[in-house]
Amino acid sequence: MFNTNIKSVFELTQIFSTEQDCIDYLEILKWNKLPISPFDETSRVYKCKNNQYRCKNTGKYFNVKTGTMFENSKVSLRKWFMAIWLVTSHKKGISSIQLGKDIGVRQATAWFMLQRIRACFGIENNNELEGIVELDETFIGGKNKNRHKDKKVPHSQGRSFKDKVPVMGMLQRDGKMNAFVVPDTKRKSIQPFIYKYVKPTTQTIITDEWWAYNGLSKHYDHRIIDHSKKEYVSLQDNNIHTNNIEGSWNILKRSVSGMYNHVSRKHLQKYVDEFVYRFNLRKVSDQEKFRYLLSNSNVRTKYKKLCH
């Protein structure tokens, strides 16, 4: 029954019509019918009543939700499944107010569910990149021209970001993307990410003229587009540009400003992870996005951590 091709929320609710359907599906995804103790992977496991299991070596009880985003949640798995489908299938995301209405929970509950789901999106933000890789930074925050006169921030143009949060990204042509919130756009904040995720055998890396990228030519074939001279595509080679990653930033900014209005620096990385997840899986079916996130739901976020 779980091989059915799910194409809509309606079909999702029909296939997972009971709580037991959801539990059975999670057990197949997580264990492939062979339960493993989260306390000792080598231990023998005994099946108990009410979908519980006991770890022989530790004597502790567990179920398929232990150690996942669903652990200790009073919200039913049916509503969790619907929330995950809605979050992963919407191209620009969904607000906690709208999600609360759609699945029938309070806005505060929907917000917490969204934050737990977003904590799992990081699975798509650690890709090893190669080939032609475009590098760039962007800044998330309000625009001075849109502010009331007494709330304008002086000297906030360009890479001066007193009122903005910098995000550094790297995009493999015809491939995947990584993006990270950084404290600033200095060399020491940007280059470690490049060395970590861009393979030394990479064909070419392309950046603008920002000085923080200086020195990369020691390890990579580094091509530079000089935006200060109104250059956006190399005159020598029209393959040398950063148009793809710059276009992706526009999608991120529209998503944050249009859907979420204001995102604090503390939570911004989760929204960036969500954007990267959508971007990297943009050619994948809604069903596969849903299944992929469920398969990687073993990230548990506590409420106190989110609120402090």
XYZ file of C-alpha atoms in Angstrom:
308
model
C 0.000 0.000 0.000
C 2.917 2.350 0.660
C 4.201 2.128 -2.919
C 1.179 4.092 -4.113
C 2.121 7.239 -5.988
C 0.949 10.122 -3.798
C 0.172 13.274 -5.773
C -1.900 15.388 -3.369
C -2.792 16.061 0.253
C -6.091 14.286 -0.346
C -4.318 11.103 -1.481
C -1.937 11.411 1.479
C -4.836 11.483 3.963
C -6.444 8.476 2.276
C -3.289 6.351 2.338
C -2.440 7.328 5.924
C -5.995 7.208 7.217
C -5.057 5.928 10.688
C -2.261 6.545 13.181
C -1.164 2.931 12.797
C -0.684 3.430 9.044
C 1.773 6.237 9.822
C 3.644 4.171 12.425
C 3.929 1.191 10.066
C 5.267 3.431 7.282
C 7.862 5.032 9.574
C 9.015 1.611 10.754
C 9.533 0.488 7.159
C 11.446 3.658 6.264
C 13.566 3.678 9.391
C 14.176 -0.018 10.079
C 12.955 -1.968 7.043
C 10.973 -4.187 9.474
C 14.066 -4.946 11.626
C 13.906 -2.604 14.685
C 17.232 -1.245 15.938
C 17.696 0.058 19.469
C 18.585 3.781 19.592
C 20.410 3.052 22.868
C 22.584 0.166 21.636
C 22.611 -0.778 17.954
C 24.151 -4.177 18.737
C 21.410 -5.160 21.177
C 18.666 -7.660 20.617
C 15.212 -6.035 20.468
C 11.944 -7.365 21.860
C 8.553 -6.292 20.522
C 6.091 -5.151 23.217
C 2.517 -3.865 23.238
C 1.324 -0.582 21.685
C 4.148 -0.300 19.112
C 6.773 -0.294 21.868
C 10.085 -2.178 21.813
C 12.604 -3.050 24.512
C 16.369 -2.933 24.178
C 17.770 -6.093 25.829
C 21.210 -4.664 26.669
C 19.944 -1.462 28.325
C 16.465 -2.528 29.390
C 15.072 0.711 27.947
C 11.853 0.983 25.989
C 11.527 2.855 22.687
C 9.360 3.238 19.609
C 9.842 4.425 16.041
C 9.453 8.075 17.148
C 12.286 7.928 19.716
C 15.088 10.316 18.771
C 13.122 11.916 15.940
C 11.243 15.191 15.494
C 8.080 13.343 16.544
C 9.323 12.268 19.981
C 7.117 13.400 22.895
C 4.847 15.345 20.519
C 1.151 15.312 21.394
C 0.313 16.042 17.747
C -0.733 12.930 15.830
C 1.543 11.502 13.155
C -1.289 12.027 10.644
C -1.029 15.780 11.230
C 2.763 15.628 11.199
C 2.688 13.826 7.846
C 0.317 16.427 6.428
C 2.517 19.258 7.744
C 5.645 17.731 6.171
C 3.846 17.291 2.844
C 2.641 20.919 2.852
C 6.034 22.331 3.874
C 8.059 20.325 1.354
C 5.642 20.693 -1.580
C 5.048 24.472 -1.346
C 7.548 26.236 -3.587
C 7.916 29.220 -1.257
C 7.156 27.589 2.069
C 4.200 28.080 4.359
C 3.620 30.307 7.378
C 2.777 28.923 10.826
C -0.575 30.744 10.688
C -1.526 29.038 7.420
C -0.184 25.643 8.508
C -2.165 25.859 11.750
C -5.351 26.455 9.773
C -4.591 23.671 7.280
C -3.960 20.908 9.813
C -6.141 22.166 12.687
C -3.645 23.154 15.388
C -2.852 26.390 17.224
C -0.445 28.814 15.540
C 2.121 28.291 18.332
C 1.974 24.519 17.801
C 2.337 24.951 14.033
C 5.370 27.222 14.583
C 7.068 24.610 16.752
C 6.311 21.895 14.201
C 7.756 24.043 11.424
C 10.935 24.657 13.413
C 11.365 20.928 14.038
C 10.846 20.223 10.334
C 13.307 22.960 9.354
C 15.906 21.440 11.674
C 15.896 18.418 9.324
C 16.377 20.457 6.130
C 20.111 20.713 6.869
C 20.550 17.238 5.371
C 20.754 18.932 1.947
C 23.228 21.623 2.974
C 26.516 19.721 3.111
C 27.129 18.704 -0.485
C 30.574 18.174 -1.957
C 30.799 20.384 -5.041
C 32.915 20.138 -8.184
C 32.972 21.091 -11.865
C 32.136 24.777 -12.328
C 31.212 26.308 -8.961
C 29.833 29.842 -8.514
C 30.475 31.609 -5.181
C 28.684 34.668 -3.844
C 27.253 36.317 -0.716
C 23.944 38.031 -0.114
C 22.390 39.991 2.736
C 19.049 39.279 4.359
C 17.291 42.236 5.973
C 15.088 45.235 5.349
C 15.879 47.935 2.822
C 16.538 51.430 4.045
C 14.301 52.974 1.378
C 11.344 51.024 2.785
C 11.883 52.205 6.356
C 10.232 55.055 8.182
C 12.522 58.092 8.409
C 13.317 57.618 12.109
C 14.170 53.939 11.592
C 16.623 54.268 8.705
C 20.047 52.719 9.365
C 22.976 54.982 8.384
C 25.852 53.611 6.281
C 24.063 50.353 5.458
C 24.741 50.255 1.729
C 26.574 47.479 -0.142
C 28.564 45.105 2.072
C 28.081 47.347 5.100
C 25.423 45.309 6.880
C 24.630 46.895 10.235
C 20.978 45.942 9.789
C 21.416 42.828 7.620
C 22.648 39.253 8.030
C 25.220 37.960 5.504
C 24.750 34.564 3.849
C 27.536 32.871 1.891
C 26.664 30.423 -0.887
C 28.259 28.104 -3.422
C 26.455 26.574 -6.394
C 27.623 23.805 -8.692
C 26.512 24.408 -12.275
C 23.664 22.005 -13.079
C 24.076 20.610 -9.580
C 23.514 21.333 -5.918
C 23.969 24.318 -3.661
C 25.190 24.984 -0.110
C 24.528 28.211 1.815
C 25.460 29.367 5.314
C 24.807 32.320 7.583
C 28.175 33.930 8.386
C 29.165 36.566 10.976
C 30.659 38.811 8.260
C 32.021 38.679 4.709
C 35.700 38.670 5.628
C 38.138 36.126 4.253
C 38.356 34.155 7.530
C 34.574 33.728 7.593
C 34.092 32.762 3.944
C 37.071 30.714 2.797
C 36.823 27.833 5.334
C 33.422 26.924 3.829
C 34.926 26.910 0.339
C 37.796 24.612 1.317
C 35.399 22.320 3.183
C 32.817 21.833 0.424
C 34.500 22.593 -2.934
C 36.771 19.759 -4.056
C 40.391 20.701 -4.942
C 39.964 18.911 -8.298
C 37.176 21.339 -9.222
C 37.369 22.558 -12.796
C 36.705 26.256 -12.078
C 35.430 28.506 -9.302
C 33.904 31.873 -10.193
C 33.502 34.874 -7.870
C 33.146 38.621 -8.070
C 36.036 40.949 -7.232
C 35.443 41.008 -3.433
C 38.836 40.871 -1.657
C 37.772 38.049 0.687
C 38.190 35.633 -2.233
C 41.876 36.538 -2.659
C 44.242 33.564 -2.418
C 41.840 30.946 -3.772
C 43.909 30.711 -6.952
C 46.536 28.760 -4.966
C 44.133 25.831 -4.734
C 41.625 26.349 -7.570
C 41.306 27.700 -11.105
C 39.801 30.978 -9.865
C 38.010 33.241 -12.366
C 36.807 36.709 -11.370
C 33.887 38.784 -12.669
C 34.464 42.458 -11.887
C 31.045 43.872 -11.034
C 32.594 47.241 -10.162
C 33.330 47.646 -13.870
C 29.768 46.659 -14.821
C 31.038 43.247 -15.924
C 28.528 40.407 -15.478
C 29.750 37.913 -18.077
C 33.393 37.478 -19.060
C 34.188 38.994 -22.446
C 36.704 36.178 -23.070
C 34.395 33.311 -22.079
C 30.618 33.649 -21.740
C 30.612 30.614 -19.432
C 32.312 32.695 -16.754
C 29.611 34.419 -14.680
C 27.784 34.161 -11.353
C 24.288 34.654 -12.752
C 22.978 31.306 -11.479
C 23.771 31.849 -7.819
C 22.697 35.500 -7.976
C 19.352 34.352 -9.380
C 18.969 31.852 -6.540
C 19.446 34.655 -3.984
C 16.427 36.436 -5.460
C 14.331 33.328 -4.739
C 15.602 33.196 -1.139
C 14.863 36.871 -0.514
C 11.375 36.674 -1.995
C 10.663 33.654 0.173
C 11.820 35.327 3.387
C 10.184 38.701 2.734
C 7.004 37.380 1.145
C 6.255 34.438 3.393
C 7.960 35.091 6.699
C 8.215 38.916 6.806
C 10.887 39.003 9.509
C 13.362 36.287 10.435
C 15.716 36.696 13.393
C 19.446 36.071 13.001
C 19.104 33.189 15.470
C 16.682 31.244 13.248
C 17.886 32.398 9.811
C 20.081 29.348 9.141
C 17.010 27.110 9.395
C 15.238 29.214 6.730
C 18.374 29.092 4.565
C 18.462 25.287 5.003
C 14.816 25.168 3.923
C 15.583 27.219 0.825
C 18.584 25.022 -0.073
C 16.472 21.876 0.413
C 13.852 23.202 -2.007
C 16.457 24.390 -4.498
C 18.381 21.102 -4.539
C 15.222 18.997 -4.826
C 13.422 21.294 -7.283
C 13.275 18.572 -9.960
C 12.102 15.842 -7.575
C 8.447 14.832 -7.131
C 6.492 15.978 -4.076
C 6.236 12.372 -2.937
C 10.024 11.925 -3.015
C 10.568 15.176 -1.095
C 8.118 13.933 1.534
C 9.705 10.493 1.784
C 13.246 11.929 1.838
C 12.495 14.205 4.784
C 10.719 11.429 6.700
C 13.739 9.167 6.145
C 15.937 11.849 7.702
C 13.644 12.934 10.538
C 16.053 11.924 13.280
C 16.754 15.500 14.394
C 14.988 16.396 17.604
C 14.686 20.056 18.609
C 13.484 20.987 22.090
C 11.102 23.888 22.633
C 13.346 25.622 25.190
C 16.219 25.677 22.704
C 14.038 27.352 20.083
C 12.744 30.039 22.435
C 15.976 31.094 24.151
